[in-house]
Coordinates of C-alpha atoms in Angstrom, one line a residue:
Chain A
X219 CA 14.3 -8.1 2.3
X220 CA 10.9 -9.4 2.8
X221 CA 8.7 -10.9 0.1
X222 CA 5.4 -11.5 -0.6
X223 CA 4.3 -13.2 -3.9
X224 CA 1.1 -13.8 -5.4
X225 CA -0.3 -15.8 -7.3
X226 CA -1.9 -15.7 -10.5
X227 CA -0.3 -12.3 -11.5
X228 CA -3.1 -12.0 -14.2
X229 CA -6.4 -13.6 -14.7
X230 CA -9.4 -14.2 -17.0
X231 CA -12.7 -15.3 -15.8
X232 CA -16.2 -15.7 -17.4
X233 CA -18.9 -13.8 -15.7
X234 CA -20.0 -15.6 -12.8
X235 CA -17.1 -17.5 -12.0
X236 CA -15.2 -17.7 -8.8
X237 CA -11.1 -16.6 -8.2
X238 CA -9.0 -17.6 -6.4
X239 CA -5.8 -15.2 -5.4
X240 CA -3.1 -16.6 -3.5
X241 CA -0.8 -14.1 -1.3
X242 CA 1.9 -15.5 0.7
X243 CA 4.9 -14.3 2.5
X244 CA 7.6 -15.7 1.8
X245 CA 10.5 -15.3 4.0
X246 CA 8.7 -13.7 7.5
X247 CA 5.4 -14.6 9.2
X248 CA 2.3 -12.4 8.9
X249 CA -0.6 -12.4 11.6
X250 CA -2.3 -9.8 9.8
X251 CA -2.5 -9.6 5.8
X252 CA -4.0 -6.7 4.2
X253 CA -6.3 -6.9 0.5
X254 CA -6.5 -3.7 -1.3
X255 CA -8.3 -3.1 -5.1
X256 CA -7.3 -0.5 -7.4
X257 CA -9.0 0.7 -10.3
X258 CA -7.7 2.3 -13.3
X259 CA -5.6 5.8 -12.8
X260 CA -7.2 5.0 -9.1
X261 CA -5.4 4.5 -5.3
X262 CA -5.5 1.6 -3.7
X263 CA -8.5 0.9 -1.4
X264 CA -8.6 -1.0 1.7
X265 CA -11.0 -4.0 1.2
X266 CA -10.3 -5.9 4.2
X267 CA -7.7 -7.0 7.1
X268 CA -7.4 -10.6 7.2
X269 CA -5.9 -11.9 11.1
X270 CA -4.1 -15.1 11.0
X271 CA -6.4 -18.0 12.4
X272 CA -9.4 -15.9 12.8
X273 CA -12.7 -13.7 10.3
X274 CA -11.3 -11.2 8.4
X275 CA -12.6 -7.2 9.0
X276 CA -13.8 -6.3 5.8
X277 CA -14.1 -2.3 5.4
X278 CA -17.3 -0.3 4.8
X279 CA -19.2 -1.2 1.3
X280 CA -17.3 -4.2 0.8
X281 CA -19.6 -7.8 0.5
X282 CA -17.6 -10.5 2.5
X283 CA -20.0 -13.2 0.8
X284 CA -18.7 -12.0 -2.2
X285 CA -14.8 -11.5 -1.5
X286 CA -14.1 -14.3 0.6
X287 CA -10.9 -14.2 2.6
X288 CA -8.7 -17.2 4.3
X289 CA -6.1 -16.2 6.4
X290 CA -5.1 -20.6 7.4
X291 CA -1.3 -20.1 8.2
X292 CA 1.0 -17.5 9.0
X293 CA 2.5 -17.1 5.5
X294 CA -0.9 -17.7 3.4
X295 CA -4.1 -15.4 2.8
X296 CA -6.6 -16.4 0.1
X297 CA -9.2 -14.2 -1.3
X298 CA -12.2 -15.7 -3.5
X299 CA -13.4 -13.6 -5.6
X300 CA -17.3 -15.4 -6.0
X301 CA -19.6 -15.1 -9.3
X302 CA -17.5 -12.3 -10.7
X303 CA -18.7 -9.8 -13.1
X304 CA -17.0 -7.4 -15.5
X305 CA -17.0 -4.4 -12.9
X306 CA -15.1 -6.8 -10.6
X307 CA -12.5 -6.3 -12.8
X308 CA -9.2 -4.8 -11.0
X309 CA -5.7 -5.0 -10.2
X310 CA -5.8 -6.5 -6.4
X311 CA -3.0 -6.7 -4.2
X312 CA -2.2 -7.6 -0.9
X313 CA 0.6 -6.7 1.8
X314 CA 1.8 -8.4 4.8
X315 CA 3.2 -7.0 8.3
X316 CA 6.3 -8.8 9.9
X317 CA 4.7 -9.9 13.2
X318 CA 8.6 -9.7 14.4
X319 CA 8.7 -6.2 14.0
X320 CA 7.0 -3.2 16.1
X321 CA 6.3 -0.8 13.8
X322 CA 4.0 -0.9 10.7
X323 CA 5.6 -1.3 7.8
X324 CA 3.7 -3.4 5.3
X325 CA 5.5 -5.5 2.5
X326 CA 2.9 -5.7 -0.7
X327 CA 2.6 -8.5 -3.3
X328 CA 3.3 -7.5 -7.2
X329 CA -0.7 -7.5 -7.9
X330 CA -3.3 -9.5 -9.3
X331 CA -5.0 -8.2 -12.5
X332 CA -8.2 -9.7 -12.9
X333 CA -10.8 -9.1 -15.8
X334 CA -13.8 -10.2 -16.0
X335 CA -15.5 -11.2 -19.5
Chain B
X17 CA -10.3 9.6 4.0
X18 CA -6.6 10.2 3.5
X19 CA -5.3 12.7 6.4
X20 CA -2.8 14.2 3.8
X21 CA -2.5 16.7 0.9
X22 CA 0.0 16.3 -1.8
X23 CA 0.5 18.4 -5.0
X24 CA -0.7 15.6 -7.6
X25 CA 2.3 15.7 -9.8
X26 CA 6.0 16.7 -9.7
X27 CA 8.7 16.7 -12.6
X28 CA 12.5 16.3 -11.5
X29 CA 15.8 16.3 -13.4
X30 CA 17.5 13.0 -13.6
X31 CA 20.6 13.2 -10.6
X32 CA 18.9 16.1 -9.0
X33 CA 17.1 16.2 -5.3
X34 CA 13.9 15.3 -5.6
X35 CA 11.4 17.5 -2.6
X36 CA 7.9 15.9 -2.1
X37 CA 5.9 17.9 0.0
X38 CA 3.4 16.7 2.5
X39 CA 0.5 18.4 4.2
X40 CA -0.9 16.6 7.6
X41 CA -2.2 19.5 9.6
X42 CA -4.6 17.2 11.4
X43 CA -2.2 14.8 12.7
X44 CA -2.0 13.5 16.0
X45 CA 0.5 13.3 18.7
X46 CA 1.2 9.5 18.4
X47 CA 0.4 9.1 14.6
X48 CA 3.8 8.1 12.6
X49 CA 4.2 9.8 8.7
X50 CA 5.0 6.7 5.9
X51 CA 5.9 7.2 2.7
X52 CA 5.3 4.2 -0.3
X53 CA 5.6 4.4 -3.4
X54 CA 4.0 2.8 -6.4
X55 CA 5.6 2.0 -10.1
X56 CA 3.3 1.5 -12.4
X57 CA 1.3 -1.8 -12.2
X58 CA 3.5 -2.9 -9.1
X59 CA 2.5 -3.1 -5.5
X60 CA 3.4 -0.4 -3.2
X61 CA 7.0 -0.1 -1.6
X62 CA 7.7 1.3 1.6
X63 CA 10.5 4.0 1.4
X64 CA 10.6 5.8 5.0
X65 CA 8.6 6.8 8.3
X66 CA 8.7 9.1 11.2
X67 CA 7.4 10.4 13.9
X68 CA 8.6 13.8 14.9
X69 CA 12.8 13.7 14.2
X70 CA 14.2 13.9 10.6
X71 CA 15.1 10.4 9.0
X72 CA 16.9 9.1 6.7
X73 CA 17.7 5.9 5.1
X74 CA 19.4 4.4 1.8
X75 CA 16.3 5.3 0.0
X76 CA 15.4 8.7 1.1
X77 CA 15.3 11.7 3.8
X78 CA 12.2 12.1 5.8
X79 CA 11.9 16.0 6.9
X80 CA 9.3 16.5 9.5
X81 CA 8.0 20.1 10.9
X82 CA 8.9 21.1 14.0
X83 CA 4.9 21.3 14.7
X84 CA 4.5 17.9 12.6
X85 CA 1.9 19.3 10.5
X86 CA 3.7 19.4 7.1
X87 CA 6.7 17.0 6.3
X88 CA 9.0 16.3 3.1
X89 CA 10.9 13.5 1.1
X90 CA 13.8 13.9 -0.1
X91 CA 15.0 11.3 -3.0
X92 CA 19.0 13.2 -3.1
X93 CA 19.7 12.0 -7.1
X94 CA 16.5 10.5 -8.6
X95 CA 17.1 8.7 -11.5
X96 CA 14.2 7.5 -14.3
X97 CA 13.9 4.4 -11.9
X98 CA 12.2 6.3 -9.3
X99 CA 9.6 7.8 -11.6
X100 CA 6.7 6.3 -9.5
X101 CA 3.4 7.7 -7.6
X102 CA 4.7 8.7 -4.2
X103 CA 2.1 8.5 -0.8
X104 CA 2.1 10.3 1.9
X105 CA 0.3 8.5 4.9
X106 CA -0.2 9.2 8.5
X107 CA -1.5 6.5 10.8
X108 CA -0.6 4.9 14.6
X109 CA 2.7 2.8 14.5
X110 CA 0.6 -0.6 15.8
X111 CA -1.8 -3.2 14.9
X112 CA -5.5 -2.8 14.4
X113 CA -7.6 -0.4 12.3
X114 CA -6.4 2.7 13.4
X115 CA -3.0 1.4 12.1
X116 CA -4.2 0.9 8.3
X117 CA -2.7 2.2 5.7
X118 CA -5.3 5.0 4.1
X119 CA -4.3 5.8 0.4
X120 CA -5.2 9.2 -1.2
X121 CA -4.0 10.2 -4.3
X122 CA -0.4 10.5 -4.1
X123 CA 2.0 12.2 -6.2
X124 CA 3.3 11.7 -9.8
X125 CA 7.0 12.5 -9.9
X126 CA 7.9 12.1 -13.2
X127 CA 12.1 12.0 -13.6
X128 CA 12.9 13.2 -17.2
X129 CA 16.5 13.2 -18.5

């Protein structure tokens, strides 16, 4: 079946750091990526779509100077978590969506869990 | 928002049918029902979708209303493995925002021995 990683699966950052989180797909090619947050006993929440090639649509109330998202290949979305701070902390994940396939099932990465100090 | 209601916790004998219930009463005529689930501290998995006829796969069943509004999945045995938050989602079955995935607050079927 399809897989997406991502990498780190866990991270600690000082306050006012930047992060990196790496999702990629591994065995199909996605145009479109998704980044979701969850919080704590939470669901997940839509941050942003990120399109292959092109800007990302980042949903209401969410800063794109502050989550930065690169979408560079097919089987690579980035998202930069700039000058964290301890209420950044969360468990982010992404999906991907086959771009051979017609329907919308998306394929989600095992999370990242960041915390902020 | 989500577009669904779902009772926000189940319990289920181990190698009994599992029944999560669904509410949608606002979909519409070209919007598809999903189902994901979520173990704790993984990403989401998809189980099952539909749009109108009853599905089913190696996973699950996927019972859907005759007027849509209300559908059910159906895990035949569960076993403690499928203890796991289950989501109910309705959306369009292509690209572009109105085919996001909207997460509310799921269910919490808990499998006990």
């Amino acid at each position: 079946g399809a897989v997406v990683s991502q990498h780190p699966s866990w991270v600690i950052c000082k306050s006012g750091t930047s992060v990196k989180i790496e999702c990629r797909s591994l065995d199909f090619q996605a145009t479109t990526m998704f980044w979701y947050r969850q919080f704590p006993k939470q669901s997940l929440m839509l941050m942003a779509t990120s399109n292959e090639g092109s800007k990302a649509t980042y949903e209401q109330g969410v800063e794109k100077d502050k989550f930065l998202i690169n979408h560079a290949s097919l089987t690579l979305s980035t998202l930069t978590v700039t000058s964290a701070h301890p209420e950044d902390s969360s468990f982010y994940i992404c999906s991907a969506r086959d771009s051979g396939v017609i329907y919308n099932e998306q394929f989600f990465g095992p999370g990242t869990r960041l915390t902020v100090l | 928002d989500a577009k669904t209601t779902q009772p926000p916790s189940m319990d289920c004998a181990e190698g009994r049918a599992a029944n999560l219930p669904c509410n949608h009463s606002t979909i519409s005529g070209n919007e598809y029902v999903y189902w994901y689930r979520q173990i704790h501290s993984q990403g989401p998995q998809y189980i099952i979708h539909g749009l109108k006829n009853n599905e089913t796969n190696e996973m699950a069943s996927l019972i859907i209303t005759e007027d849509r509004k209300s559908s059910t999945l159906i895990l035949p045995h569960a076993t403690l493995r499928d203890t796991a938050v289950y989501y109910c989602i309705v959306t369009l079955n292509y690209g572009g925002s109105q085919g996001n995935l909207i997460f509310g607050k799921g269910t919490k079927l808990s499998v006990k021995p």
